[in-house]
Short mmCIF file of C-alpha atoms in Angstrom, two decimals:
data_model
loop_
_atom_site.label_atom_id
_atom_site.label_comp_id
_atom_site.label_asym_id
_atom_site.label_seq_id
_atom_site.Cartn_x
_atom_site.Cartn_y
_atom_site.Cartn_z
CA MET A 1 0.00 0.00 0.00
CA GLY A 2 1.41 3.39 -1.01
CA SER A 3 1.74 6.60 0.92
CA THR A 4 -0.72 9.47 0.76
CA TRP A 5 0.69 12.76 -0.48
CA TRP A 6 -0.96 15.94 0.80
CA VAL A 7 -1.29 19.36 -0.75
CA VAL A 8 -1.83 22.06 1.88
CA ILE A 9 -2.60 25.73 1.25
CA GLU A 10 -1.48 28.05 4.04
CA GLU A 11 -2.37 31.71 3.74
CA GLN A 12 -2.19 34.94 5.63
CA GLY A 13 -5.13 36.30 7.52
CA GLY A 14 -5.71 39.37 9.64
CA MET A 15 -4.67 42.95 9.17
CA GLY A 16 -1.57 45.04 9.84
CA ASP A 17 0.68 43.66 12.57
CA GLY A 18 -1.99 41.05 13.42
CA ARG A 19 -1.36 39.02 10.27
CA GLY A 20 -0.97 35.33 10.92
CA TRP A 21 -0.81 32.07 8.98
CA GLY A 22 -3.43 29.35 8.87
CA VAL A 23 -4.41 26.32 6.81
CA ALA A 24 -6.96 27.28 4.17
CA ASP A 25 -7.32 23.89 2.47
CA ALA A 26 -5.78 20.40 2.42
CA ALA A 27 -6.33 17.35 0.25
CA GLY A 28 -4.68 13.94 -0.11
CA TYR A 29 -3.45 12.35 -3.35
CA ALA A 30 -2.33 8.83 -4.22
CA ASP A 31 1.13 9.75 -5.51
CA ARG A 32 3.78 12.46 -5.44
CA ASP A 33 3.52 13.47 -9.11
CA THR A 34 -0.23 14.02 -8.91
CA ALA A 35 0.18 16.06 -5.71
CA PHE A 36 2.86 18.30 -7.26
CA GLY A 37 0.73 18.78 -10.38
CA GLU A 38 -2.20 19.89 -8.24
CA ALA A 39 0.06 22.14 -6.15
CA TYR A 40 1.20 23.92 -9.32
CA LEU A 41 -2.38 24.48 -10.47
CA LEU A 42 -3.37 25.80 -7.05
CA ALA A 43 -0.35 28.13 -6.96
CA LYS A 44 -1.54 29.60 -10.27
CA GLN A 45 -5.28 29.65 -9.60
CA HIS A 46 -5.98 29.89 -5.84
CA ARG A 47 -7.50 33.22 -4.94
CA PRO A 48 -6.79 34.19 -1.33
CA PRO A 49 -9.26 36.52 0.43
CA ARG A 50 -6.73 39.37 0.14
CA PRO A 51 -5.82 41.43 -1.69
CA SER A 52 -9.28 42.25 -2.98
CA SER A 53 -7.88 43.63 -6.26
CA PRO A 54 -4.85 41.49 -7.20
CA GLN A 55 -2.51 43.18 -9.68
CA LYS A 56 0.33 40.65 -10.05
CA ARG A 57 1.18 37.11 -8.96
CA VAL A 58 4.69 35.68 -8.60
CA LEU A 59 5.24 31.94 -8.10
CA LEU A 60 8.44 30.92 -6.34
CA ARG A 61 9.26 27.22 -6.59
CA VAL A 62 10.60 25.99 -3.25
CA THR A 63 11.72 22.51 -2.20
CA ASP A 64 8.29 21.28 -1.10
CA GLY A 65 5.91 23.35 -3.24
CA TYR A 66 5.36 27.03 -4.01
CA LEU A 67 5.44 30.37 -2.25
CA VAL A 68 3.11 32.76 -4.06
CA LEU A 69 3.29 36.55 -3.77
CA VAL A 70 0.13 38.43 -4.71
CA ARG A 71 0.48 42.18 -5.14
CA GLY A 72 -2.59 44.31 -4.61
CA LYS A 73 -3.04 48.05 -5.03
CA THR A 74 -1.43 48.87 -1.68
CA ASP A 75 0.11 45.70 -0.25
CA VAL A 76 1.64 42.29 -0.95
CA TRP A 77 0.05 39.11 0.44
CA GLN A 78 1.42 35.64 0.23
CA PHE A 79 0.36 32.04 0.51
CA ARG A 80 2.14 28.69 0.40
CA VAL A 81 1.14 25.54 -1.41
CA THR A 82 3.08 22.72 0.25
CA VAL A 83 3.36 19.06 -0.74
CA GLY A 84 4.16 16.51 1.93
CA GLU A 85 4.09 12.75 2.34
CA GLU A 86 1.91 11.47 5.17
CA GLY A 87 4.19 10.13 7.85
CA GLY A 88 1.71 8.26 10.02
CA GLY A 89 0.73 9.08 13.52
#
C-alpha cells in the first residue's frame, strides 16, 4: 500500500501587525507526481481573500511546493502551497 501525499494551502489572515498564517485547504493524493501537479495548479489559480484587487502574482518554486506573492493596489500578500508525504501518527 502506497503513501498518501498531501497538498496544503497556508495563507495569511488578519490585518496590519496582526497578520498570521493558517491552513486554508488540504487534500490527499495517491502519488507524489499528482500532488505536485495539483500544487502547481493551485499556486496559479488559488485566490486568497486578500488582496481584494490582485494586480500581479509571482510563483516561487521551493523545495516542497510554491510560495506565491500576490500584489494588490497597496500591499503584498502571500500564501504557500506545500506538498508533503503522510508520515503516520
